[in-house]
mmCIF file of C-alpha atoms and ligand atoms in Angstrom:
data_model
loop_
_atom_site.group_PDB
_atom_site.id
_atom_site.type_symbol
_atom_site.label_atom_id
_atom_site.label_comp_id
_atom_site.label_asym_id
_atom_site.label_seq_id
_atom_site.Cartn_x
_atom_site.Cartn_y
_atom_site.Cartn_z
ATOM 1 C CA MET K 1 -26.563 -2.001 -0.435
ATOM 2 C CA LYS K 2 -23.514 0.297 -0.687
ATOM 3 C CA ASN K 3 -20.373 -0.779 -2.528
ATOM 4 C CA ALA K 4 -16.922 0.144 -1.220
ATOM 5 C CA LEU K 5 -13.486 -0.212 -2.780
ATOM 6 C CA ILE K 6 -10.457 -0.573 -0.520
ATOM 7 C CA THR K 7 -6.945 -0.170 -1.881
ATOM 8 C CA GLY K 8 -4.466 -1.935 0.414
ATOM 9 C CA ILE K 9 -7.089 -4.544 1.369
ATOM 10 C CA THR K 10 -4.354 -7.101 2.103
ATOM 11 C CA GLY K 11 -2.720 -4.836 4.700
ATOM 12 C CA GLN K 12 -3.453 -4.581 8.423
ATOM 13 C CA ASP K 13 -6.029 -1.792 8.118
ATOM 14 C CA GLY K 14 -7.503 -3.174 4.894
ATOM 15 C CA ALA K 15 -8.409 -6.392 6.705
ATOM 16 C CA TYR K 16 -10.023 -4.676 9.713
ATOM 17 C CA LEU K 17 -11.815 -2.117 7.542
ATOM 18 C CA SER K 18 -13.207 -4.903 5.335
ATOM 19 C CA GLN K 19 -14.520 -6.636 8.445
ATOM 20 C CA HIS K 20 -16.124 -3.403 9.646
ATOM 21 C CA LEU K 21 -17.731 -2.545 6.285
ATOM 22 C CA LEU K 22 -19.087 -6.103 5.918
ATOM 23 C CA LYS K 23 -20.650 -5.714 9.351
ATOM 24 C CA GLU K 24 -22.221 -2.453 8.173
ATOM 25 C CA GLY K 25 -23.776 -4.322 5.224
ATOM 26 C CA TYR K 26 -21.468 -3.163 2.408
ATOM 27 C CA LYS K 27 -20.404 -5.148 -0.621
ATOM 28 C CA VAL K 28 -16.613 -4.908 -0.252
ATOM 29 C CA TYR K 29 -14.175 -4.850 -3.160
ATOM 30 C CA GLY K 30 -10.419 -4.723 -2.747
ATOM 31 C CA LEU K 31 -7.568 -3.804 -5.045
ATOM 32 C CA ILE K 32 -4.939 -6.525 -4.964
ATOM 33 C CA ALA K 33 -1.435 -6.038 -6.322
ATOM 34 C CA ARG K 34 0.255 -8.867 -8.220
ATOM 35 C CA ARG K 35 2.782 -10.584 -5.935
ATOM 36 C CA SER K 36 4.610 -13.899 -6.287
ATOM 37 C CA THR K 37 3.426 -15.036 -2.835
ATOM 38 C CA ASP K 38 0.038 -15.237 -1.134
ATOM 39 C CA THR K 39 -0.971 -11.960 0.536
ATOM 40 C CA LEU K 40 -4.366 -13.017 1.872
ATOM 41 C CA TRP K 41 -3.272 -14.215 5.326
ATOM 42 C CA ARG K 42 -4.848 -11.277 7.172
ATOM 43 C CA LEU K 43 -8.245 -11.653 5.467
ATOM 44 C CA ASN K 44 -7.925 -15.346 6.220
ATOM 45 C CA TYR K 45 -7.132 -14.681 9.896
ATOM 46 C CA LEU K 46 -10.389 -12.708 10.203
ATOM 47 C CA GLY K 47 -12.290 -15.402 8.272
ATOM 48 C CA ILE K 48 -13.468 -13.000 5.544
ATOM 49 C CA GLU K 49 -11.316 -14.032 2.588
ATOM 50 C CA ASN K 50 -14.344 -15.343 0.708
ATOM 51 C CA GLU K 51 -16.602 -12.430 1.622
ATOM 52 C CA VAL K 52 -14.690 -9.768 -0.321
ATOM 53 C CA GLU K 53 -14.201 -9.403 -4.091
ATOM 54 C CA LEU K 54 -10.627 -8.850 -5.191
ATOM 55 C CA ILE K 55 -9.694 -6.869 -8.304
ATOM 56 C CA GLU K 56 -6.135 -6.866 -9.617
ATOM 57 C CA GLY K 57 -4.462 -3.486 -9.809
ATOM 58 C CA ASP K 58 -1.606 -1.270 -8.723
ATOM 59 C CA MET K 59 -1.465 2.280 -7.384
ATOM 60 C CA THR K 60 1.080 3.208 -10.062
ATOM 61 C CA ASP K 61 -1.189 2.052 -12.918
ATOM 62 C CA ILE K 62 -4.103 4.469 -13.320
ATOM 63 C CA SER K 63 -5.833 2.278 -15.915
ATOM 64 C CA SER K 64 -6.101 -0.510 -13.327
ATOM 65 C CA LEU K 65 -7.615 1.960 -10.848
ATOM 66 C CA ILE K 66 -10.177 3.125 -13.400
ATOM 67 C CA ARG K 67 -11.024 -0.514 -14.067
ATOM 68 C CA ALA K 68 -11.389 -1.268 -10.337
ATOM 69 C CA ILE K 69 -13.741 1.675 -9.780
ATOM 70 C CA LYS K 70 -15.830 0.662 -12.802
ATOM 71 C CA ILE K 71 -16.084 -2.998 -11.749
ATOM 72 C CA SER K 72 -16.830 -2.239 -8.097
ATOM 73 C CA LYS K 73 -19.334 0.571 -8.766
ATOM 74 C CA ALA K 74 -18.109 1.878 -5.422
ATOM 75 C CA SER K 75 -19.737 4.879 -3.786
ATOM 76 C CA GLU K 76 -16.909 5.001 -1.212
ATOM 77 C CA VAL K 77 -13.208 4.520 -1.928
ATOM 78 C CA TYR K 78 -10.741 4.004 0.934
ATOM 79 C CA ASN K 79 -7.154 4.579 -0.166
ATOM 80 C CA LEU K 80 -5.042 2.527 2.246
ATOM 81 C CA ALA K 81 -2.418 1.236 -0.207
ATOM 82 C CA ALA K 82 1.098 2.472 0.426
ATOM 83 C CA GLN K 83 4.727 1.542 0.847
ATOM 84 C CA SER K 84 4.110 2.083 4.539
ATOM 85 C CA PHE K 85 7.360 1.125 6.280
ATOM 86 C CA VAL K 86 9.311 4.254 7.243
ATOM 87 C CA GLY K 87 12.675 2.426 7.308
ATOM 88 C CA THR K 88 12.292 1.177 3.731
ATOM 89 C CA SER K 89 11.463 4.662 2.489
ATOM 90 C CA TRP K 90 15.164 5.597 2.704
ATOM 91 C CA SER K 91 16.275 2.604 0.643
ATOM 92 C CA GLN K 92 13.380 2.931 -1.878
ATOM 93 C CA PRO K 93 12.534 6.657 -1.867
ATOM 94 C CA ILE K 94 11.335 6.829 -5.467
ATOM 95 C CA LEU K 95 9.071 3.791 -5.199
ATOM 96 C CA THR K 96 7.697 5.314 -1.983
ATOM 97 C CA ALA K 97 7.027 8.619 -3.757
ATOM 98 C CA GLU K 98 5.316 6.874 -6.674
ATOM 99 C CA VAL K 99 3.097 4.522 -4.628
ATOM 100 C CA THR K 100 2.498 6.480 -1.415
ATOM 101 C CA GLY K 101 2.489 9.960 -3.001
ATOM 102 C CA VAL K 102 1.589 10.030 -6.710
ATOM 103 C CA GLY K 103 -0.607 6.940 -6.261
ATOM 104 C CA VAL K 104 -3.048 9.204 -4.398
ATOM 105 C CA THR K 105 -3.335 11.485 -7.428
ATOM 106 C CA ASN K 106 -3.860 8.455 -9.651
ATOM 107 C CA ILE K 107 -6.879 7.310 -7.672
ATOM 108 C CA LEU K 108 -8.254 10.837 -7.237
ATOM 109 C CA GLU K 109 -7.962 11.390 -10.987
ATOM 110 C CA ALA K 110 -9.774 8.123 -11.620
ATOM 111 C CA ILE K 111 -12.592 9.316 -9.342
ATOM 112 C CA ARG K 112 -12.698 12.789 -10.917
ATOM 113 C CA LEU K 113 -12.909 11.331 -14.427
ATOM 114 C CA LEU K 114 -15.435 8.571 -13.672
ATOM 115 C CA ASP K 115 -17.706 9.915 -10.949
ATOM 116 C CA PRO K 116 -16.785 12.888 -8.716
ATOM 117 C CA SER K 117 -19.672 12.026 -6.360
ATOM 118 C CA ILE K 118 -17.665 9.040 -5.015
ATOM 119 C CA LYS K 119 -16.594 9.661 -1.407
ATOM 120 C CA PHE K 120 -12.861 9.307 -0.788
ATOM 121 C CA TYR K 121 -10.775 8.498 2.293
ATOM 122 C CA GLN K 122 -7.014 9.128 2.319
ATOM 123 C CA ALA K 123 -4.819 7.297 4.856
ATOM 124 C CA SER K 124 -2.692 10.181 6.107
ATOM 125 C CA THR K 125 -0.309 9.846 9.018
ATOM 126 C CA SER K 126 1.215 11.374 12.115
ATOM 127 C CA GLU K 127 4.591 10.929 10.353
ATOM 128 C CA MET K 128 3.704 14.201 8.567
ATOM 129 C CA PHE K 129 4.321 15.975 11.919
ATOM 130 C CA GLY K 130 7.822 14.432 12.144
ATOM 131 C CA LEU K 131 9.938 17.014 13.926
ATOM 132 C CA ILE K 132 7.017 18.186 15.999
ATOM 133 C CA GLN K 133 6.127 21.878 16.027
ATOM 134 C CA GLU K 134 3.701 21.579 18.973
ATOM 135 C CA SER K 135 3.860 19.230 21.951
ATOM 136 C CA MET K 136 0.407 17.815 21.151
ATOM 137 C CA GLN K 137 -0.398 17.554 17.461
ATOM 138 C CA SER K 138 -3.825 18.487 16.093
ATOM 139 C CA GLU K 139 -5.279 19.231 12.644
ATOM 140 C CA ASN K 140 -3.824 22.752 12.951
ATOM 141 C CA THR K 141 -0.241 21.791 13.821
ATOM 142 C CA PRO K 142 2.285 22.630 11.067
ATOM 143 C CA PHE K 143 3.887 19.633 9.350
ATOM 144 C CA TYR K 144 7.614 18.772 9.253
ATOM 145 C CA PRO K 145 8.113 15.268 7.812
ATOM 146 C CA ARG K 146 11.385 13.477 8.587
ATOM 147 C CA SER K 147 11.455 10.572 6.111
ATOM 148 C CA PRO K 148 10.787 10.003 2.411
ATOM 149 C CA TYR K 149 7.630 8.217 3.603
ATOM 150 C CA GLY K 150 6.486 11.266 5.575
ATOM 151 C CA VAL K 151 7.210 13.541 2.610
ATOM 152 C CA ALA K 152 5.262 11.287 0.211
ATOM 153 C CA LYS K 153 2.313 11.137 2.638
ATOM 154 C CA LEU K 154 2.320 14.923 2.981
ATOM 155 C CA TYR K 155 1.925 15.181 -0.800
ATOM 156 C CA GLY K 156 -0.944 12.671 -0.591
ATOM 157 C CA HIS K 157 -2.572 14.719 2.163
ATOM 158 C CA TRP K 158 -2.386 18.019 0.288
ATOM 159 C CA ILE K 159 -3.524 16.589 -3.042
ATOM 160 C CA THR K 160 -6.567 15.203 -1.191
ATOM 161 C CA VAL K 161 -7.296 18.662 0.261
ATOM 162 C CA ASN K 162 -6.713 20.168 -3.189
ATOM 163 C CA TYR K 163 -9.167 17.830 -4.962
ATOM 164 C CA ARG K 164 -11.727 18.627 -2.260
ATOM 165 C CA GLU K 165 -11.274 22.363 -2.824
ATOM 166 C CA SER K 166 -10.815 22.259 -6.635
ATOM 167 C CA PHE K 167 -13.424 19.713 -7.680
ATOM 168 C CA ASN K 168 -15.749 19.606 -4.690
ATOM 169 C CA ILE K 169 -14.982 15.910 -4.137
ATOM 170 C CA HIS K 170 -16.041 14.485 -0.737
ATOM 171 C CA ALA K 171 -12.398 13.707 0.101
ATOM 172 C CA SER K 172 -11.338 13.321 3.729
ATOM 173 C CA SER K 173 -7.886 12.839 5.177
ATOM 174 C CA GLY K 174 -7.499 10.814 8.374
ATOM 175 C CA ILE K 175 -4.283 11.775 10.144
ATOM 176 C CA LEU K 176 -3.863 8.523 12.019
ATOM 177 C CA PHE K 177 -1.264 7.993 14.710
ATOM 178 C CA ASN K 178 0.398 4.564 15.041
ATOM 179 C CA HIS K 179 -2.097 1.736 15.318
ATOM 180 C CA GLU K 180 -1.239 -1.897 15.804
ATOM 181 C CA SER K 181 -2.807 -5.339 16.139
ATOM 182 C CA PRO K 182 -2.011 -9.030 15.828
ATOM 183 C CA LEU K 183 -2.180 -8.365 12.049
ATOM 184 C CA ARG K 184 0.614 -5.774 12.115
ATOM 185 C CA GLY K 185 3.557 -6.434 9.763
ATOM 186 C CA ILE K 186 6.507 -8.032 11.551
ATOM 187 C CA GLU K 187 8.879 -5.166 10.601
ATOM 188 C CA PHE K 188 7.048 -2.604 12.775
ATOM 189 C CA VAL K 189 8.362 -2.280 16.298
ATOM 190 C CA THR K 190 5.340 -3.455 18.328
ATOM 191 C CA ARG K 191 4.921 -6.686 16.364
ATOM 192 C CA LYS K 192 8.693 -7.208 16.217
ATOM 193 C CA VAL K 193 8.652 -7.056 20.019
ATOM 194 C CA THR K 194 5.584 -9.245 20.605
ATOM 195 C CA ASP K 195 6.827 -11.882 18.141
ATOM 196 C CA ALA K 196 10.264 -11.904 19.819
ATOM 197 C CA VAL K 197 8.728 -12.138 23.301
ATOM 198 C CA ALA K 198 6.694 -15.170 22.208
ATOM 199 C CA LYS K 199 9.774 -16.827 20.643
ATOM 200 C CA ILE K 200 11.899 -16.145 23.747
ATOM 201 C CA LYS K 201 9.184 -17.460 26.062
ATOM 202 C CA LEU K 202 8.913 -20.658 24.013
ATOM 203 C CA GLY K 203 12.686 -21.159 23.969
ATOM 204 C CA LEU K 204 13.117 -20.391 20.256
ATOM 205 C CA SER K 205 15.223 -17.256 20.675
ATOM 206 C CA ASP K 206 17.269 -15.528 23.355
ATOM 207 C CA GLU K 207 17.584 -11.895 22.287
ATOM 208 C CA LEU K 208 15.761 -8.959 20.727
ATOM 209 C CA ARG K 209 17.751 -6.390 18.719
ATOM 210 C CA LEU K 210 16.230 -2.912 18.559
ATOM 211 C CA GLY K 211 17.224 0.627 17.566
ATOM 212 C CA ASN K 212 16.108 3.796 19.343
ATOM 213 C CA ILE K 213 14.047 2.591 22.301
ATOM 214 C CA ASP K 214 13.697 6.128 23.675
ATOM 215 C CA ALA K 215 11.402 7.063 20.764
ATOM 216 C CA LYS K 216 7.842 7.799 21.914
ATOM 217 C CA ARG K 217 4.667 6.944 20.036
ATOM 218 C CA ASP K 218 0.922 7.388 20.528
ATOM 219 C CA TRP K 219 -0.200 3.788 19.923
ATOM 220 C CA GLY K 220 -3.776 2.582 19.480
ATOM 221 C CA PHE K 221 -5.597 -0.525 18.221
ATOM 222 C CA ALA K 222 -6.179 -0.793 14.452
ATOM 223 C CA GLY K 223 -9.650 -2.293 14.990
ATOM 224 C CA ASP K 224 -10.732 0.932 16.724
ATOM 225 C CA TYR K 225 -9.101 3.207 14.134
ATOM 226 C CA VAL K 226 -10.779 1.770 11.019
ATOM 227 C CA GLU K 227 -14.148 2.733 12.493
ATOM 228 C CA ALA K 228 -13.035 6.375 12.369
ATOM 229 C CA MET K 229 -12.233 6.025 8.648
ATOM 230 C CA TRP K 230 -15.762 4.878 7.941
ATOM 231 C CA MET K 231 -17.270 7.581 10.181
ATOM 232 C CA MET K 232 -15.436 10.298 8.211
ATOM 233 C CA LEU K 233 -17.177 9.243 4.996
ATOM 234 C CA GLN K 234 -20.604 9.268 6.709
ATOM 235 C CA GLN K 235 -20.308 13.014 7.480
ATOM 236 C CA ASP K 236 -22.163 15.599 5.388
ATOM 237 C CA LYS K 237 -18.927 17.435 4.730
ATOM 238 C CA PRO K 238 -15.416 16.121 4.069
ATOM 239 C CA ASP K 239 -12.671 17.209 6.470
ATOM 240 C CA ASP K 240 -9.342 16.289 8.097
ATOM 241 C CA TYR K 241 -9.239 14.475 11.442
ATOM 242 C CA VAL K 242 -6.493 13.446 13.856
ATOM 243 C CA ILE K 243 -7.106 9.930 15.182
ATOM 244 C CA ALA K 244 -5.025 9.125 18.269
ATOM 245 C CA THR K 245 -5.274 8.115 21.911
ATOM 246 C CA GLY K 246 -3.777 11.271 23.479
ATOM 247 C CA LYS K 247 -1.138 9.221 25.350
ATOM 248 C CA THR K 248 2.491 8.662 24.417
ATOM 249 C CA THR K 249 4.843 5.865 25.534
ATOM 250 C CA THR K 250 8.490 4.991 24.851
ATOM 251 C CA VAL K 251 9.435 1.908 22.861
ATOM 252 C CA ARG K 252 11.240 0.835 26.062
ATOM 253 C CA ASP K 253 8.033 0.949 28.158
ATOM 254 C CA MET K 254 6.069 -0.811 25.418
ATOM 255 C CA CYS K 255 8.726 -3.586 25.563
ATOM 256 C CA LYS K 256 8.339 -3.784 29.335
ATOM 257 C CA ILE K 257 4.600 -4.386 28.985
ATOM 258 C CA ALA K 258 5.239 -7.228 26.514
ATOM 259 C CA PHE K 259 7.978 -8.960 28.552
ATOM 260 C CA ASP K 260 6.146 -8.446 31.871
ATOM 261 C CA HIS K 261 3.119 -10.244 30.439
ATOM 262 C CA VAL K 262 5.133 -13.494 30.194
ATOM 263 C CA ASN K 263 7.048 -12.853 33.446
ATOM 264 C CA LEU K 264 10.354 -11.975 31.784
ATOM 265 C CA ASN K 265 12.601 -8.935 32.310
ATOM 266 C CA TYR K 266 13.084 -6.961 29.065
ATOM 267 C CA ASP K 267 16.553 -5.850 30.196
ATOM 268 C CA ASP K 268 17.834 -9.451 30.041
ATOM 269 C CA TYR K 269 17.027 -9.776 26.324
ATOM 270 C CA VAL K 270 16.990 -6.381 24.567
ATOM 271 C CA ILE K 271 20.211 -5.456 22.746
ATOM 272 C CA ILE K 272 20.635 -2.044 21.137
ATOM 273 C CA ASP K 273 21.780 -2.461 17.546
ATOM 274 C CA PRO K 274 22.640 0.755 15.661
ATOM 275 C CA LYS K 275 21.634 -1.044 12.447
ATOM 276 C CA PHE K 276 18.042 -0.148 13.385
ATOM 277 C CA TYR K 277 18.688 3.587 13.890
ATOM 278 C CA ARG K 278 17.104 5.794 11.250
ATOM 279 C CA PRO K 279 18.903 8.529 9.249
ATOM 280 C CA ALA K 280 16.438 11.044 10.752
ATOM 281 C CA GLU K 281 14.248 10.047 13.692
ATOM 282 C CA VAL K 282 10.794 11.133 14.791
ATOM 283 C CA ASP K 283 11.508 11.323 18.517
ATOM 284 C CA VAL K 284 8.013 11.814 19.878
ATOM 285 C CA LEU K 285 4.420 11.882 18.669
ATOM 286 C CA LEU K 286 1.336 12.684 20.721
ATOM 287 C CA GLY K 287 -2.019 13.247 19.076
ATOM 288 C CA ASN K 288 -4.946 15.409 20.105
ATOM 289 C CA PRO K 289 -8.130 13.582 19.025
ATOM 290 C CA THR K 290 -10.564 16.236 20.359
ATOM 291 C CA LYS K 291 -12.054 17.082 16.946
ATOM 292 C CA ALA K 292 -12.744 13.404 16.162
ATOM 293 C CA LYS K 293 -14.342 12.977 19.589
ATOM 294 C CA GLU K 294 -16.576 16.021 19.126
ATOM 295 C CA LYS K 295 -17.526 15.710 15.444
ATOM 296 C CA LEU K 296 -17.358 11.979 14.738
ATOM 297 C CA LYS K 297 -18.155 10.818 18.294
ATOM 298 C CA TRP K 298 -15.134 8.547 17.884
ATOM 299 C CA GLU K 299 -13.073 7.393 20.857
ATOM 300 C CA PRO K 300 -10.330 4.779 21.196
ATOM 301 C CA LYS K 301 -11.542 1.766 23.201
ATOM 302 C CA THR K 302 -8.356 -0.268 23.688
ATOM 303 C CA SER K 303 -5.515 0.621 26.094
ATOM 304 C CA LEU K 304 -1.871 0.078 25.113
ATOM 305 C CA GLU K 305 -1.562 -2.598 27.826
ATOM 306 C CA ASP K 306 -4.544 -4.548 26.457
ATOM 307 C CA LEU K 307 -3.265 -4.126 22.894
ATOM 308 C CA ILE K 308 0.232 -5.431 23.619
ATOM 309 C CA ILE K 309 -1.129 -8.332 25.669
ATOM 310 C CA MET K 310 -3.510 -9.203 22.794
ATOM 311 C CA MET K 311 -0.530 -9.176 20.384
ATOM 312 C CA VAL K 312 1.767 -11.286 22.612
ATOM 313 C CA ASP K 313 -1.004 -13.847 23.153
ATOM 314 C CA ALA K 314 -1.706 -13.997 19.402
ATOM 315 C CA ASP K 315 2.003 -14.552 18.654
ATOM 316 C CA LEU K 316 2.250 -17.244 21.341
ATOM 317 C CA GLY K 317 -0.788 -18.971 19.811
ATOM 318 C CA ARG K 318 0.565 -18.717 16.267
ATOM 319 C CA ILE K 319 3.973 -20.147 17.168
ATOM 320 C CA LYS K 320 2.479 -22.977 19.241
ATOM 321 C CA LYS K 321 0.264 -23.910 16.266
ATOM 322 C CA GLN K 322 3.287 -23.933 13.950
ATOM 323 C CA GLN K 323 5.134 -26.165 16.451
ATOM 324 C CA GLN K 324 2.209 -28.596 16.597
ATOM 325 C CA ARG K 325 2.168 -28.793 12.797
ATOM 326 C CA GLY K 326 5.893 -29.660 13.029
HETATM 327 P P1 NAP S 1 0.264 -2.195 5.451
HETATM 328 O O1 NAP S 1 -0.117 -3.319 6.344
HETATM 329 O O2 NAP S 1 1.702 -1.990 5.096
HETATM 330 O O3 NAP S 1 -0.584 -2.368 4.093
HETATM 331 C C1 NAP S 1 -0.243 -1.681 2.910
HETATM 332 C C2 NAP S 1 -1.134 -2.173 1.788
HETATM 333 O O4 NAP S 1 -0.773 -1.463 0.581
HETATM 334 C C3 NAP S 1 -0.971 -3.683 1.451
HETATM 335 O O5 NAP S 1 -2.237 -4.198 1.128
HETATM 336 C C4 NAP S 1 -0.092 -3.657 0.214
HETATM 337 O O6 NAP S 1 -0.247 -4.777 -0.616
HETATM 338 C C5 NAP S 1 -0.652 -2.418 -0.477
HETATM 339 N N1 NAP S 1 0.248 -1.900 -1.523
HETATM 340 C C6 NAP S 1 1.557 -1.585 -1.409
HETATM 341 N N2 NAP S 1 2.029 -1.148 -2.591
HETATM 342 C C7 NAP S 1 1.005 -1.197 -3.468
HETATM 343 C C8 NAP S 1 0.868 -0.880 -4.835
HETATM 344 N N3 NAP S 1 1.903 -0.399 -5.562
HETATM 345 N N4 NAP S 1 -0.341 -1.022 -5.431
HETATM 346 C C9 NAP S 1 -1.397 -1.527 -4.722
HETATM 347 N N5 NAP S 1 -1.325 -1.859 -3.420
HETATM 348 C C10 NAP S 1 -0.139 -1.687 -2.802
HETATM 349 O O7 NAP S 1 -0.253 -0.805 6.032
HETATM 350 P P2 NAP S 1 -1.344 -0.534 7.186
HETATM 351 O O8 NAP S 1 -0.663 -0.514 8.495
HETATM 352 O O9 NAP S 1 -2.529 -1.365 6.956
HETATM 353 O O10 NAP S 1 -1.713 1.000 6.863
HETATM 354 C C11 NAP S 1 -2.742 1.333 5.931
HETATM 355 C C12 NAP S 1 -2.491 2.736 5.394
HETATM 356 O O11 NAP S 1 -2.504 3.659 6.476
HETATM 357 C C13 NAP S 1 -1.162 2.931 4.701
HETATM 358 O O12 NAP S 1 -1.348 3.874 3.677
HETATM 359 C C14 NAP S 1 -0.273 3.517 5.781
HETATM 360 O O13 NAP S 1 0.769 4.265 5.209
HETATM 361 C C15 NAP S 1 -1.273 4.371 6.530
HETATM 362 N N6 NAP S 1 -1.024 4.587 7.943
HETATM 363 C C16 NAP S 1 -0.765 3.534 8.774
HETATM 364 C C17 NAP S 1 -0.601 3.767 10.123
HETATM 365 C C18 NAP S 1 -0.357 2.630 11.084
HETATM 366 O O14 NAP S 1 0.085 2.908 12.213
HETATM 367 N N7 NAP S 1 -0.658 1.404 10.728
HETATM 368 C C19 NAP S 1 -0.711 5.077 10.634
HETATM 369 C C20 NAP S 1 -0.997 6.114 9.762
HETATM 370 C C21 NAP S 1 -1.176 5.859 8.409
HETATM 371 P P3 NAP S 1 0.663 -6.113 -0.430
HETATM 372 O O15 NAP S 1 0.032 -6.860 0.702
HETATM 373 O O16 NAP S 1 0.531 -6.801 -1.730
HETATM 374 O O17 NAP S 1 2.047 -5.634 -0.134
HETATM 375 O O1 F7E S 2 8.703 2.523 14.562
HETATM 376 C C1 F7E S 2 11.602 2.837 16.806
HETATM 377 C C2 F7E S 2 11.630 3.574 15.477
HETATM 378 O O2 F7E S 2 8.495 1.162 12.493
HETATM 379 C C3 F7E S 2 8.275 3.147 15.750
HETATM 380 C C4 F7E S 2 3.958 3.095 10.205
HETATM 381 O O3 F7E S 2 2.739 2.405 10.324
HETATM 382 O O4 F7E S 2 3.418 4.478 12.089
HETATM 383 C C5 F7E S 2 4.391 3.578 11.585
HETATM 384 O O5 F7E S 2 5.649 4.212 11.468
HETATM 385 C C6 F7E S 2 9.465 3.697 16.512
HETATM 386 C C7 F7E S 2 10.449 4.515 15.663
HETATM 387 O O6 F7E S 2 6.624 2.739 13.193
HETATM 388 C C8 F7E S 2 13.107 -0.399 16.223
HETATM 389 O O7 F7E S 2 12.888 4.222 15.296
HETATM 390 C C9 F7E S 2 13.297 1.206 17.664
HETATM 391 O O8 F7E S 2 10.861 5.645 16.371
HETATM 392 O O9 F7E S 2 6.961 0.683 14.436
HETATM 393 P P1 F7E S 2 7.705 1.666 13.646
HETATM 394 P P2 F7E S 2 6.738 4.236 12.641
HETATM 395 O O10 F7E S 2 8.038 4.515 12.017
HETATM 396 O O11 F7E S 2 6.293 5.137 13.733
HETATM 397 C C10 F7E S 2 3.188 5.636 11.284
HETATM 398 C C11 F7E S 2 2.113 6.451 11.946
HETATM 399 C C12 F7E S 2 2.950 5.323 9.862
HETATM 400 O O12 F7E S 2 2.229 6.030 9.173
HETATM 401 C C13 F7E S 2 3.789 4.253 9.244
HETATM 402 O O13 F7E S 2 3.185 3.766 8.057
HETATM 403 O O14 F7E S 2 10.215 2.595 17.019
HETATM 404 N N1 F7E S 2 12.329 1.572 16.794
HETATM 405 N N2 F7E S 2 13.787 0.021 17.328
HETATM 406 C C14 F7E S 2 12.187 0.605 15.892
HETATM 407 N N3 F7E S 2 11.340 0.468 14.847
HETATM 408 C C15 F7E S 2 11.421 -0.658 14.107
HETATM 409 N N4 F7E S 2 10.557 -0.815 13.075
HETATM 410 N N5 F7E S 2 12.325 -1.642 14.394
HETATM 411 C C16 F7E S 2 13.183 -1.570 15.433
HETATM 412 O O15 F7E S 2 13.997 -2.456 15.661
#
C-alpha cells in the first residue's frame, strides 16, 4: 500500500483528491492547520472524514512539515495548501507570500532533507498567466501574474522546477485553470452565484451583488482535475502540465446558466457592485490541455452546464435541509 500526504486536505481539492487516492488504495494522510472552528465539512460531505489520518501542521512551520512527512511515511506529497483567494491576496499580501509562496520551499526542503525520492505535486495556477501573452495558454506561454496571489504562486512554480533540476526530485507542477464543485468556498464567484440562486429561488434573498461579470474563465469540475494531479505523479518523469477544458465563458453567461436552471432571469437579480472589482483584473483565461491529453491521457468529463447545475442543486438541497432543521 502506498502512503500519500496532502497539504490543504480540508480544502475543495484536498477532499476530492483524498477520495480519489482512497479509491486507488492509498493510505491518506492530511496536514491540518489549527483553526478555532471545524474545517472538516468537506471530508464529511464526501463521507471520508474517518478514512483519512490528520496531522497538525502549518505551511509556515517547517518543523511541522518534517514531522508530518515522518509520521505519514509518504511516498507522494501533494501540496495543495494555500491562501487561495485572489481578492484576499491584496489585503494580506505578506501572509499570501509566506503560505502560498515560501510554504512551497518549506515542504520541498523537508522532502530534500528527509527523502528526496518522495514524489511531489505542486498546485500551480492559471493565475500565473494573468495578463495573457497568448490567446490560448499552454506550458510554453510566458507568465504575467496580476495579483499578490499570482506572484506567490509563480514563485512556488519556479521553486518546484528548480528543485527538480537542482536535486533531481520528482516534482511536478500542475497549472490548473479554475475548477469548481459543490465543495467550492463561498467566496469564489461560481459558488457565490449558485448559493445566491438557491436562496433567491427559496425566497431567502432577492439580489446578487457581483463585480466584473465580463471576466472570462476556463471552468472545469474539481473532481475531474484531481485525477490529473495523481496521474502526474504516476509518470516516469516529472513535468509541468496545463489542466483546463479549452473553453472560456464570461461570469455573466455562467450566471445565466445558474438562474436559467431554476427558471429565473439573471438580469432581474444581479446588481453590479464596484466593491467586488479587483485592483488589477485577469480579464480572460483559456487553457490548452493538449499536453495533458497526449501524455497523461487526461480529459475533462464535465461540461460547465452540468457543473453549474450540480452546484445549484447541491445548494438548494443544503438550504432545504437547514430549513427543515429549523
Ligand atoms: P481551498 O479550498 O482554498 O483550500 C486551501 C487549503 O489550504 C485548505 O485546506 C486550508 O486549510 C489550507 N491552508 C491554508 N493556509 C494554510 C497554512 N498556513 N498551513 C496549512 N494549510 C493551510 O483551495 P482549493 O480550491 O482546494 O485549491 C487547492 C490548491 O490549488 C490551492 O493551492 C490553490 O491555490 C490551487 N489552485 C486552485 C484552483 C481552483 O480553481 N480551485 C486552480 C488552480 C490552483 P483551512 O481549511 O484550515 O483554511
Ligand atoms: O473569480 C470575477 C472576478 O474569485 C473569477 C482561485 O481558485 O481560480 C480562482 O481564482 C472571476 C474574476 O476566481 C465577483 O473578478 C466578478 O475575474 O471565482 P474567482 P479567480 O480569481 O479566477 C484560480 C485559477 C486560482 O488559482 C485561485 O486560487 O470572477 N468576479 N464578481 C467575482 N469574483 C468573486 N470572487 N466575487 C464576485 O462577486
